[in-house]
Short mmCIF file of C-alpha atoms and ligand atoms in Angstrom, two decimals:
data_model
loop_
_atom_site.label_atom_id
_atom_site.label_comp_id
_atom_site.label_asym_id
_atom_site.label_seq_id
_atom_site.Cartn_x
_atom_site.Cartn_y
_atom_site.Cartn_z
CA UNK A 1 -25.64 20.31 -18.27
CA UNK A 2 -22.20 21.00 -16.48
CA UNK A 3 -20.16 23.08 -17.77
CA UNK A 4 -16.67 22.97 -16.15
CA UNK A 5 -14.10 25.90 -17.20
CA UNK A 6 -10.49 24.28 -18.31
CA UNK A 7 -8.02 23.69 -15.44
CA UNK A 8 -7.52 27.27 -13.80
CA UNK A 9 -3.65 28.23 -13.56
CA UNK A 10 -2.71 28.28 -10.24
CA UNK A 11 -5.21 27.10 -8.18
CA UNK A 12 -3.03 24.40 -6.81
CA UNK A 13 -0.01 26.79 -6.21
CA UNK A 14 0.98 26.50 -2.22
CA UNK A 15 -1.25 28.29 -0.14
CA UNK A 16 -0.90 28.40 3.30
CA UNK A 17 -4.83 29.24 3.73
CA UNK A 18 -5.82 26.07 1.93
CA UNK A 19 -3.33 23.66 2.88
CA UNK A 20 -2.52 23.79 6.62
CA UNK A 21 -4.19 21.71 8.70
CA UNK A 22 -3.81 23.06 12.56
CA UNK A 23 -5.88 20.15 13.54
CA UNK A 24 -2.75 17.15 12.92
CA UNK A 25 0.09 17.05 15.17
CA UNK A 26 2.96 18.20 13.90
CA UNK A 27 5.73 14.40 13.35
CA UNK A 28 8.27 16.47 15.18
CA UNK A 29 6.46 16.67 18.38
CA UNK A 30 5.86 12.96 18.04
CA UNK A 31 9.49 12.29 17.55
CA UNK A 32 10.18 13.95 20.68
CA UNK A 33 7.26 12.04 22.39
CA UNK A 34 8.08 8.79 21.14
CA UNK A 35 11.40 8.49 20.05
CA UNK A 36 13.27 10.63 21.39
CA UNK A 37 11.73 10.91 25.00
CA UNK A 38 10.04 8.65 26.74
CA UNK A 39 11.58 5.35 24.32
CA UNK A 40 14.30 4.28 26.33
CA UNK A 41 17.94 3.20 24.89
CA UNK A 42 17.57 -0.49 23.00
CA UNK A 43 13.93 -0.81 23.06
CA UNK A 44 12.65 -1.54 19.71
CA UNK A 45 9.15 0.60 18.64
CA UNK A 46 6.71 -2.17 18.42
CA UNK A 47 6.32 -3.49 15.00
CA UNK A 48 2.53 -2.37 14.44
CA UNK A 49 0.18 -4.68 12.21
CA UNK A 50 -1.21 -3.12 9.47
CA UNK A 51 -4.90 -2.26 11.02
CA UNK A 52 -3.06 -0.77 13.81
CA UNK A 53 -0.77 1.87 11.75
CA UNK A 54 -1.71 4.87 13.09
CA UNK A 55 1.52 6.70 12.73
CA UNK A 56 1.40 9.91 9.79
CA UNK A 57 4.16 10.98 8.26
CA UNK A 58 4.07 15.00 7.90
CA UNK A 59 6.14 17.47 6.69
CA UNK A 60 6.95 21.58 7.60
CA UNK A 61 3.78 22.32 5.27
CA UNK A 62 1.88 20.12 7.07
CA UNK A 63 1.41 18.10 4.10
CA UNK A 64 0.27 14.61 4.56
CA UNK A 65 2.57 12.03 3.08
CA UNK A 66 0.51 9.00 2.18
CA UNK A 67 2.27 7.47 -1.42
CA UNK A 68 5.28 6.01 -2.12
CA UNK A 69 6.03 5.51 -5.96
CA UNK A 70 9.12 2.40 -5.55
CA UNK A 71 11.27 1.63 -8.48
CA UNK A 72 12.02 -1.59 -8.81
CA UNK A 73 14.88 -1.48 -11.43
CA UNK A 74 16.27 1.07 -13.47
CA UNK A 75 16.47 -0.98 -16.81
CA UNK A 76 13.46 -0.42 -19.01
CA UNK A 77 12.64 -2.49 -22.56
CA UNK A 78 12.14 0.94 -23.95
CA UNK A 79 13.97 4.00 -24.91
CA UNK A 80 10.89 6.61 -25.25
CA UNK A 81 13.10 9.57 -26.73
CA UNK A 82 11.10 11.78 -23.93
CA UNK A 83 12.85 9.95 -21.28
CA UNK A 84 15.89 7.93 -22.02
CA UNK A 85 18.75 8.31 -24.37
CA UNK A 86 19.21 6.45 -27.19
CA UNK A 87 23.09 5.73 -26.16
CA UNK A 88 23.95 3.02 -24.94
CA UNK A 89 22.75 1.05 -21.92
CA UNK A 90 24.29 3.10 -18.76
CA UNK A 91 22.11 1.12 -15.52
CA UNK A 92 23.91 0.69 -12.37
CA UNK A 93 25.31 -2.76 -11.43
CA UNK A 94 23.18 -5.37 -9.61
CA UNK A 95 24.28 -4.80 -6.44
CA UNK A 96 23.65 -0.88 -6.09
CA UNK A 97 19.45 -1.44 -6.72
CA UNK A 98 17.63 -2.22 -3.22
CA UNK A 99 17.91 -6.26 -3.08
CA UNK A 100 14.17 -7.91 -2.32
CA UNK A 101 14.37 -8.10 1.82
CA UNK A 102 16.16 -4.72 1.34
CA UNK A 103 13.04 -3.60 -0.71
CA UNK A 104 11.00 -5.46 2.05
CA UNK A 105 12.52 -4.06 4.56
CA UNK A 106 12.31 -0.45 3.59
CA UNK A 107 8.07 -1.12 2.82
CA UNK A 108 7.45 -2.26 6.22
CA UNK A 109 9.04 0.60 7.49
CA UNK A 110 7.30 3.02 5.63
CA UNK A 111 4.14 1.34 6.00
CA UNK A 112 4.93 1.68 9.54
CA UNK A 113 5.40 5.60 8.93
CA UNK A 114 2.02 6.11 7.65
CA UNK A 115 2.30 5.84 3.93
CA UNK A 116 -0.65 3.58 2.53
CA UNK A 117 -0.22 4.03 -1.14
CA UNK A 118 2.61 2.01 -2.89
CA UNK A 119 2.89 2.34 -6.71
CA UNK A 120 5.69 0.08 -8.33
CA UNK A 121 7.55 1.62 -11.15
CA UNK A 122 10.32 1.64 -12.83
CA UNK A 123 13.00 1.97 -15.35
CA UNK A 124 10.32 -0.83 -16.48
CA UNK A 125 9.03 -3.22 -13.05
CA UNK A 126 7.79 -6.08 -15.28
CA UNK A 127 11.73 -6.70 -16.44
CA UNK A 128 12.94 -7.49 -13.09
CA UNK A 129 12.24 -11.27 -11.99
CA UNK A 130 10.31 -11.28 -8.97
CA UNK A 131 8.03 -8.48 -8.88
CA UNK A 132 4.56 -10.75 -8.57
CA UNK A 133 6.12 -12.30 -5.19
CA UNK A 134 7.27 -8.70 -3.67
CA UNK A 135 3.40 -7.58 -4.63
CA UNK A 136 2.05 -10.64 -3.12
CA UNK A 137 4.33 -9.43 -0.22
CA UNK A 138 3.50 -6.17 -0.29
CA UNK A 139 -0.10 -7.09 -0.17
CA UNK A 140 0.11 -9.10 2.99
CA UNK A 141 1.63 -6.05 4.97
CA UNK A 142 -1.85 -4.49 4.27
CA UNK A 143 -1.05 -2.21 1.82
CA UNK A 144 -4.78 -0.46 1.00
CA UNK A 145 -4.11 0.97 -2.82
CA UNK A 146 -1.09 -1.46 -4.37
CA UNK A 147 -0.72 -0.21 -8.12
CA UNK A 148 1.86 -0.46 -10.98
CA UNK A 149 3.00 1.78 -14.29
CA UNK A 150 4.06 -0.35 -16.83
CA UNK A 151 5.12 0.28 -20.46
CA UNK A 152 2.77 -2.76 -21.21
CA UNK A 153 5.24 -4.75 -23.19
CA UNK A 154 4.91 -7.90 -20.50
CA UNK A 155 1.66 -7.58 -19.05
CA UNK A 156 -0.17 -9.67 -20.93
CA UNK A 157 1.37 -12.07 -19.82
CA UNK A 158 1.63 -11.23 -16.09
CA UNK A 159 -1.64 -9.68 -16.02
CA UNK A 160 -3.23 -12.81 -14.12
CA UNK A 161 -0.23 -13.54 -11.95
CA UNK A 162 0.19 -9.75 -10.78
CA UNK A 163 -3.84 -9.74 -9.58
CA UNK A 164 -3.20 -12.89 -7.93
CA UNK A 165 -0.25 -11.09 -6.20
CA UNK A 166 -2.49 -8.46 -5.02
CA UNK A 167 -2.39 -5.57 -7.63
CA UNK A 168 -5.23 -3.56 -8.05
CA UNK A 169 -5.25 -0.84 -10.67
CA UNK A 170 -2.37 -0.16 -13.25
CA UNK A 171 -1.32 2.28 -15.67
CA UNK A 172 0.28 1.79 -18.86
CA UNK A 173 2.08 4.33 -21.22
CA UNK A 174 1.18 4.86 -24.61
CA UNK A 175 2.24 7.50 -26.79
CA UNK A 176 0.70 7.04 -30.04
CA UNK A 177 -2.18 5.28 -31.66
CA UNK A 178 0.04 5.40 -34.92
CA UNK A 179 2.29 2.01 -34.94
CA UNK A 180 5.27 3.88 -36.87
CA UNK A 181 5.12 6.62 -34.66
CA UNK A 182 4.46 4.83 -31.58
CA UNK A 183 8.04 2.55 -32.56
CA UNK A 184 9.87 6.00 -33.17
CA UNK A 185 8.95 7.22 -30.06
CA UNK A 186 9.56 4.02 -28.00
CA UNK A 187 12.18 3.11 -30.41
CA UNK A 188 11.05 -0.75 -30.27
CA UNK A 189 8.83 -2.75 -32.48
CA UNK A 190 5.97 -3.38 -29.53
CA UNK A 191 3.04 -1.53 -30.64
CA UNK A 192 0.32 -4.46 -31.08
CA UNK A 193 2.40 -6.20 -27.91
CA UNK A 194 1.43 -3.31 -26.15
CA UNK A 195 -2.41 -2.73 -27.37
CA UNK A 196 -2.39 -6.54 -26.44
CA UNK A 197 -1.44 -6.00 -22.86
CA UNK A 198 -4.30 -3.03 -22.37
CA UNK A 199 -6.87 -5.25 -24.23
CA UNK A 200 -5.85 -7.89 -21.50
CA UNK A 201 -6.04 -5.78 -18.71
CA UNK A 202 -9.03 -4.36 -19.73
CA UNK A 203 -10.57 -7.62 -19.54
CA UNK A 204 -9.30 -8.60 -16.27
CA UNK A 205 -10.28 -7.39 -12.65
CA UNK A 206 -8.09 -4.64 -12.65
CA UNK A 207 -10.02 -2.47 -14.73
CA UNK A 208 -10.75 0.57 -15.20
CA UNK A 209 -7.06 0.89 -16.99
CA UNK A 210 -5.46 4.15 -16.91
CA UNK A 211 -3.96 4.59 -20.09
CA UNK A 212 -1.23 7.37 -20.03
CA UNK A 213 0.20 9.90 -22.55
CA UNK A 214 3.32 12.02 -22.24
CA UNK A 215 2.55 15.17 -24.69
CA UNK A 216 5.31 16.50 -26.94
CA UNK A 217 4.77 19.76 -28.73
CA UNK A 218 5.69 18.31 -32.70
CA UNK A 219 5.59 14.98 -31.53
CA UNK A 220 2.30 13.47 -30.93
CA UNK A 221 0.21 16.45 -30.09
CA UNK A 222 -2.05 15.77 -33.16
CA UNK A 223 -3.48 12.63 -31.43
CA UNK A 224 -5.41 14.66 -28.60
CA UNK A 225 -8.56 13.75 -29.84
CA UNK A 226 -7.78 10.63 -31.40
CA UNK A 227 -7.10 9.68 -27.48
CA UNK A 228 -9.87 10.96 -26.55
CA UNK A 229 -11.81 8.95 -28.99
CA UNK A 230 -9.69 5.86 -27.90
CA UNK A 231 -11.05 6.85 -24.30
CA UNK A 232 -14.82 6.18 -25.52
CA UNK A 233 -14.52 3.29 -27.78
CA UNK A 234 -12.25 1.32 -25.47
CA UNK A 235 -13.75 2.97 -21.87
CA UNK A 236 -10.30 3.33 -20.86
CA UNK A 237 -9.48 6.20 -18.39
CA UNK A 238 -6.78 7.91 -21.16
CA UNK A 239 -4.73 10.50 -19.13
CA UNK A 240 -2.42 13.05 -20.56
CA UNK A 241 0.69 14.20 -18.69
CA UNK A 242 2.78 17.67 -19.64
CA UNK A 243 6.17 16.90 -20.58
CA UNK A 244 8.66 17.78 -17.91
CA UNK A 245 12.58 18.66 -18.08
CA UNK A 246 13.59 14.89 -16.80
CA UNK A 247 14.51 13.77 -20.56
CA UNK A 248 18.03 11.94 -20.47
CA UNK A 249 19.13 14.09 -24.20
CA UNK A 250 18.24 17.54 -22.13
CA UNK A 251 16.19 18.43 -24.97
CA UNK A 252 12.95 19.73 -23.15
CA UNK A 253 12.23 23.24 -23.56
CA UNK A 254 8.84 25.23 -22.47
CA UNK A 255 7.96 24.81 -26.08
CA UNK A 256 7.47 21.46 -26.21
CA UNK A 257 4.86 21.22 -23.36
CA UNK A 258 1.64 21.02 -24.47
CA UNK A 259 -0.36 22.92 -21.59
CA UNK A 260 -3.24 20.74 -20.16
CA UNK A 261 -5.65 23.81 -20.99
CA UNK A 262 -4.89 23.19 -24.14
CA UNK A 263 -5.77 19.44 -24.47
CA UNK A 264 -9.16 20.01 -22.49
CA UNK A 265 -10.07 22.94 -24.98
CA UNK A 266 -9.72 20.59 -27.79
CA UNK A 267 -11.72 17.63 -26.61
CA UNK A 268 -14.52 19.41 -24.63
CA UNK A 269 -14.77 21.54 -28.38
CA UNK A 270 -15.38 17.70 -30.27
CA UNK A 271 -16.77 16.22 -26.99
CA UNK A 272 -18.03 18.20 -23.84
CA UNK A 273 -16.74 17.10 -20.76
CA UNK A 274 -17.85 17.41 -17.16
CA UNK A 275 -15.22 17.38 -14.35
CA UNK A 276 -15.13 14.72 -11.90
CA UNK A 277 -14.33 15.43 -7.75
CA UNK A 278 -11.25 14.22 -7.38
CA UNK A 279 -8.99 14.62 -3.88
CA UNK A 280 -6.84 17.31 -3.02
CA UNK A 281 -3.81 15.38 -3.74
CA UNK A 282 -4.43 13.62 -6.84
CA UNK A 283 -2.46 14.42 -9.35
CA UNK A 284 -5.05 14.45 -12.52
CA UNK A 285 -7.96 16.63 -13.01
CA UNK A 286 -10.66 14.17 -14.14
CA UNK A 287 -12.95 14.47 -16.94
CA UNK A 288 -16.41 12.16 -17.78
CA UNK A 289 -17.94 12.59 -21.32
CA UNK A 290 -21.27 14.98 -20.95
CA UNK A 291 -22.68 12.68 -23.54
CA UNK A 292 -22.58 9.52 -21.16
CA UNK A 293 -20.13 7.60 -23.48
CA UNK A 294 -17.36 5.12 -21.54
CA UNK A 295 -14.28 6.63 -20.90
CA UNK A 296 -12.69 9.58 -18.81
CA UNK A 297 -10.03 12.15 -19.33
CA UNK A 298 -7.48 12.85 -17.05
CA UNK A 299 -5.20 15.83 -17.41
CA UNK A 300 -1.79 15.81 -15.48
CA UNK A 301 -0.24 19.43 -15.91
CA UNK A 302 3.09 19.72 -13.34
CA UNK A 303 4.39 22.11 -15.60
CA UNK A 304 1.61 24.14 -16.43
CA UNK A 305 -0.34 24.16 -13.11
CA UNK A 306 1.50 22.62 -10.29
CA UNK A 307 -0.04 20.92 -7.52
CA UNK A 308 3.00 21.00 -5.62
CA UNK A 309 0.69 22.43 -2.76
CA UNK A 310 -0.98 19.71 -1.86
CA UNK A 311 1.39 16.94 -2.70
CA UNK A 312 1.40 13.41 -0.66
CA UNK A 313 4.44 11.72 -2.58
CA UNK A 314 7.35 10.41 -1.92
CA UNK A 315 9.94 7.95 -4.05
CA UNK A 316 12.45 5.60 -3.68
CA UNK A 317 15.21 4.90 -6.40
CA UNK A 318 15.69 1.48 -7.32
CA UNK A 319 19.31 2.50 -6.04
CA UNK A 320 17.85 3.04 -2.49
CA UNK A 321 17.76 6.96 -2.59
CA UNK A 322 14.78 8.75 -1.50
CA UNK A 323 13.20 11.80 -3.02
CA UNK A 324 11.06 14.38 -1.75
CA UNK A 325 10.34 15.37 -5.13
CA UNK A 326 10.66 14.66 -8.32
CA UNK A 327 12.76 17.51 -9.04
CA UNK A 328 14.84 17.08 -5.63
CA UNK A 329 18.26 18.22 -6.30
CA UNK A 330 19.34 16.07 -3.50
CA UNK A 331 18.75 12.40 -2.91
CA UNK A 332 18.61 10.65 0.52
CA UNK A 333 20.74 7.13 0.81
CA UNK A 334 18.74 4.91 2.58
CA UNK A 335 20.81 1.98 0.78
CA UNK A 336 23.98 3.30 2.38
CA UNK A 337 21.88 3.21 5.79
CA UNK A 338 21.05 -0.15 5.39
CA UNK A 339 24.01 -2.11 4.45
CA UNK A 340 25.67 -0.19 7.27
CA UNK A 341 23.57 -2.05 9.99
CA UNK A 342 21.42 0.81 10.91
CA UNK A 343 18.46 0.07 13.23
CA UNK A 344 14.53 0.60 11.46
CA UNK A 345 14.26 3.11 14.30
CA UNK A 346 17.21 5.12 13.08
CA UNK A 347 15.90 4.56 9.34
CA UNK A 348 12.68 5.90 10.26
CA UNK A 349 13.95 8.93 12.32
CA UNK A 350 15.93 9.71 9.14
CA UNK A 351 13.08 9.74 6.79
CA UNK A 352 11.24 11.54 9.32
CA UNK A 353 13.86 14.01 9.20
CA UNK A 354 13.87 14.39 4.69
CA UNK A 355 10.06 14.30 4.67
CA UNK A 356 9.92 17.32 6.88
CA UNK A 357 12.17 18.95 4.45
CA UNK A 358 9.91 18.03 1.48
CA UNK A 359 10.48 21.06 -1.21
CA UNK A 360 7.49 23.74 -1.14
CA UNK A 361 6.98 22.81 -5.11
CA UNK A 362 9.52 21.80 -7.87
CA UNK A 363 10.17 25.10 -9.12
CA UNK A 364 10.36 24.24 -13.15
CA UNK A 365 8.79 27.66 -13.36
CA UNK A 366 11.26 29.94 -11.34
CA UNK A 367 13.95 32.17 -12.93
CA UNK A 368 17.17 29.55 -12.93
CA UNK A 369 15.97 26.20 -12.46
CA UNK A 370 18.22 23.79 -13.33
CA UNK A 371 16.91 20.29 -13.94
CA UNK A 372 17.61 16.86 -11.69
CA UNK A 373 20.99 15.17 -12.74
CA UNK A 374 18.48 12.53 -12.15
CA UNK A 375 15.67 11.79 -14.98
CA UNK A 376 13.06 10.01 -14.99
CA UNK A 377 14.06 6.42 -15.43
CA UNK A 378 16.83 6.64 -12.49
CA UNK A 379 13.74 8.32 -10.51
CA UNK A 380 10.86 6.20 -11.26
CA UNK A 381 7.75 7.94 -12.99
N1 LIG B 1 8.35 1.88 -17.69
C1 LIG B 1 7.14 2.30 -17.09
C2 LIG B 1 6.31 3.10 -18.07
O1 LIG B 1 6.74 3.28 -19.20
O2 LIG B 1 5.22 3.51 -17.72
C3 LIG B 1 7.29 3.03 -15.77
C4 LIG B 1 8.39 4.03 -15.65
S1 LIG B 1 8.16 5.51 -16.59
C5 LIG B 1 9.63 6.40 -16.15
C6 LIG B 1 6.88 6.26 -15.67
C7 LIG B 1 6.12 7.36 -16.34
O3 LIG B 1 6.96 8.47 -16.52
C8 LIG B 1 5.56 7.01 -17.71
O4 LIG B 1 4.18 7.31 -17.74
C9 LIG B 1 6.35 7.92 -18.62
O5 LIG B 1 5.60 8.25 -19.74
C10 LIG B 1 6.61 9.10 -17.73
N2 LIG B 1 7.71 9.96 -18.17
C11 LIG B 1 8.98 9.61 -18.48
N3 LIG B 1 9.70 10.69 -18.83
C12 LIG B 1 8.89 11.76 -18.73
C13 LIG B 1 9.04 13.16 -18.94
N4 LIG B 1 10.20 13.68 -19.35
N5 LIG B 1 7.98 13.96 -18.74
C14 LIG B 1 6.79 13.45 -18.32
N6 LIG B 1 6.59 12.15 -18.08
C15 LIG B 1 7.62 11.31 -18.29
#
């Protein structure tokens, strides 16, 4: 039988041995190539089709960026106390989020650039009207892996329309298998809406269903194995995710993560698990029961082991910004681009330019790191 160790600590630390490629051109000799040498002055790049995108979008690590989490709003249903305050509603007006041939706009573009991974998040995507027609959009600019993190509350109820659209996989957040508890955390009455929405998912084609977890130390930490056990009855793919300083009430502190070693200790102790390849940029290490029951275990640990090394991500705000990182302290204003008139060519010689800039890692673990003014909901998870 297999017996995998826990996650080892740094293995996915930046490592110039491991992650640099000498065989990929470098995007800044292609800038100089294409754009900025032989294209002459008014001559649009040709708008490729999707089979023909051969562009890659690289930066100074020579890391590969493929995925592109979008938020599509920055209102959300629910106020999980790990994320969002509890004050009062603070979103930004209608017309500062990306409008749909902004968002449209922007894909193509990116598409164009190499990425081939779109997840649509949020604040919550299912709130804002809309979404199924920018998937089915999305969808017929070739996008291969279309996917979507939900909160669950409305996807029963979409769950038809959205595969029709062109989603393929989603993941929904759920963190607790105890109603009360669940409600405290989310602070809304949704529990069963939301076990509804996996059991409908489940059902559908866009199984398997990644169900995911945010740990808090005092919090929910005594479910790790009643997950787990969720994982086997319900063959769900039940991931858990350290909690990370992007809470809106700044209340994170090292002693509330619980460390990913930890949570694979405790289930492979009740049931053994045997890791699962995964690829160099995913961000969960992935976990099949020895004892052949349904189910997996993923475990995402950015705090604890940081796979900032071989990260292919990038994400735009539902305000138009775009972030290297999720702990950027800068954002990029691609609206601001936009609604000035700018050409795609300049847009996509200025995303060129941030990507290459892309942090080394986010740094949570250096002496002095300050968090994001940013959190999570105004980021997109
Ligand atoms: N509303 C959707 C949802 O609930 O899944 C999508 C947006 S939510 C911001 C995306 C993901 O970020 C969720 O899985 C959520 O649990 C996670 N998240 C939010 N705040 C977090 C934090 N401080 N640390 C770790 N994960 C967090």
């Amino acid at each position: 039988m297999e017996t995998p160790g826990p996650p080892e600590l740094g293995k996915e630390r930046i490592d110039g041995k491991v992650c640099i490629s000498v065989s990929r051109p470098h995007p800044r000799s292609r800038i100089g190539q294409f754009y900025f040498g032989e294209r002459k002055e008014g001559v649009r790049a040709p708008r490729v089709q999707p089979k023909q995108r051969l562009m890659t979008l690289l930066d100074k690590f020579d890391r590969q960026i493929t995925d592109l989490r979008i938020s599509i709003t920055d209102r959300c249903n629910f106020r999980c106390v790990y994320c969002r305050s509890a004050d009062p509603e603070n979103y930004r007006d209608h017309d500062q989020i990306l409008s749909w041939p902004e968002l449209d706009r922007l894909a193509n573009i990116f598409l164009s650039l190499g990425i081939r991974k779109i997840r649509i998040t949020g604040g919550e995507p299912l709130v804002r009207a809309g979404v199924e027609e920018y998937i089915a959009r999305l969808h017929a600019l070739g996008v291969e892996d279309l996917s979507m993190t939900t909160n669950g509350h409305l996807l029963a109820e979409r769950c038809e329309r959205l595969i029709d659209a062109g989603l393929r996989r989603i993941n929904i957040s759920l963190d607790s298998l105890d109603p009360a508890k669940f409600e405290s955390i989310t602070r809304t009455k949704s529990f069963s809406t939301v076990m509804h929405g996996i059991d409908v998912a489940q059902k559908s084609r866009l199984g398997p269903v990644k169900v995911n977890a945010v740990l808090v130390r005092g919090l929910n930490d005594d479910e790790v194995e009643s997950f787990a056990e969720f994982a086997r009855e319900r063959g769900v793919i039940m991931r858990f995710i350290e909690f990370m300083p992007l809470d809106a009430d700044r209340t994170w502190t090292r002693s509330h993560v619980v460390p990913a070693a930890e949570v694979y200790k405790r289930i492979h102790a009740r049931w053994p698990l045997a890791q699962i390849p995964h690829e160099r940029s995913e961000t969960a290490r992935k976990y099949r029961f020895a004892d052949g029951a349904p189910g997996e275990i993923g475990l995402i640990a950015p705090v604890t082991q940081p796979f900032c090394g071989h990260c292919s991500r990038i994400r735009l705000t539902a305000d138009g910004k775009l972030r290297t990182c999720l702990f950027s302290k800068d954002d990029h204003d691609l609206r601001g681009l936009l609604r000035e008139g700018a050409s795609d060519l300049d847009v996509e010689t200025y995303i060129r330019s941030i990507v290459d800039e892309k942090e080394e890692g986010h740094r949570i673990n250096a002496p002095g790191f300050v968090p994001p003014s940013r959190t999570m909901v105004f980021i997109g998870g």
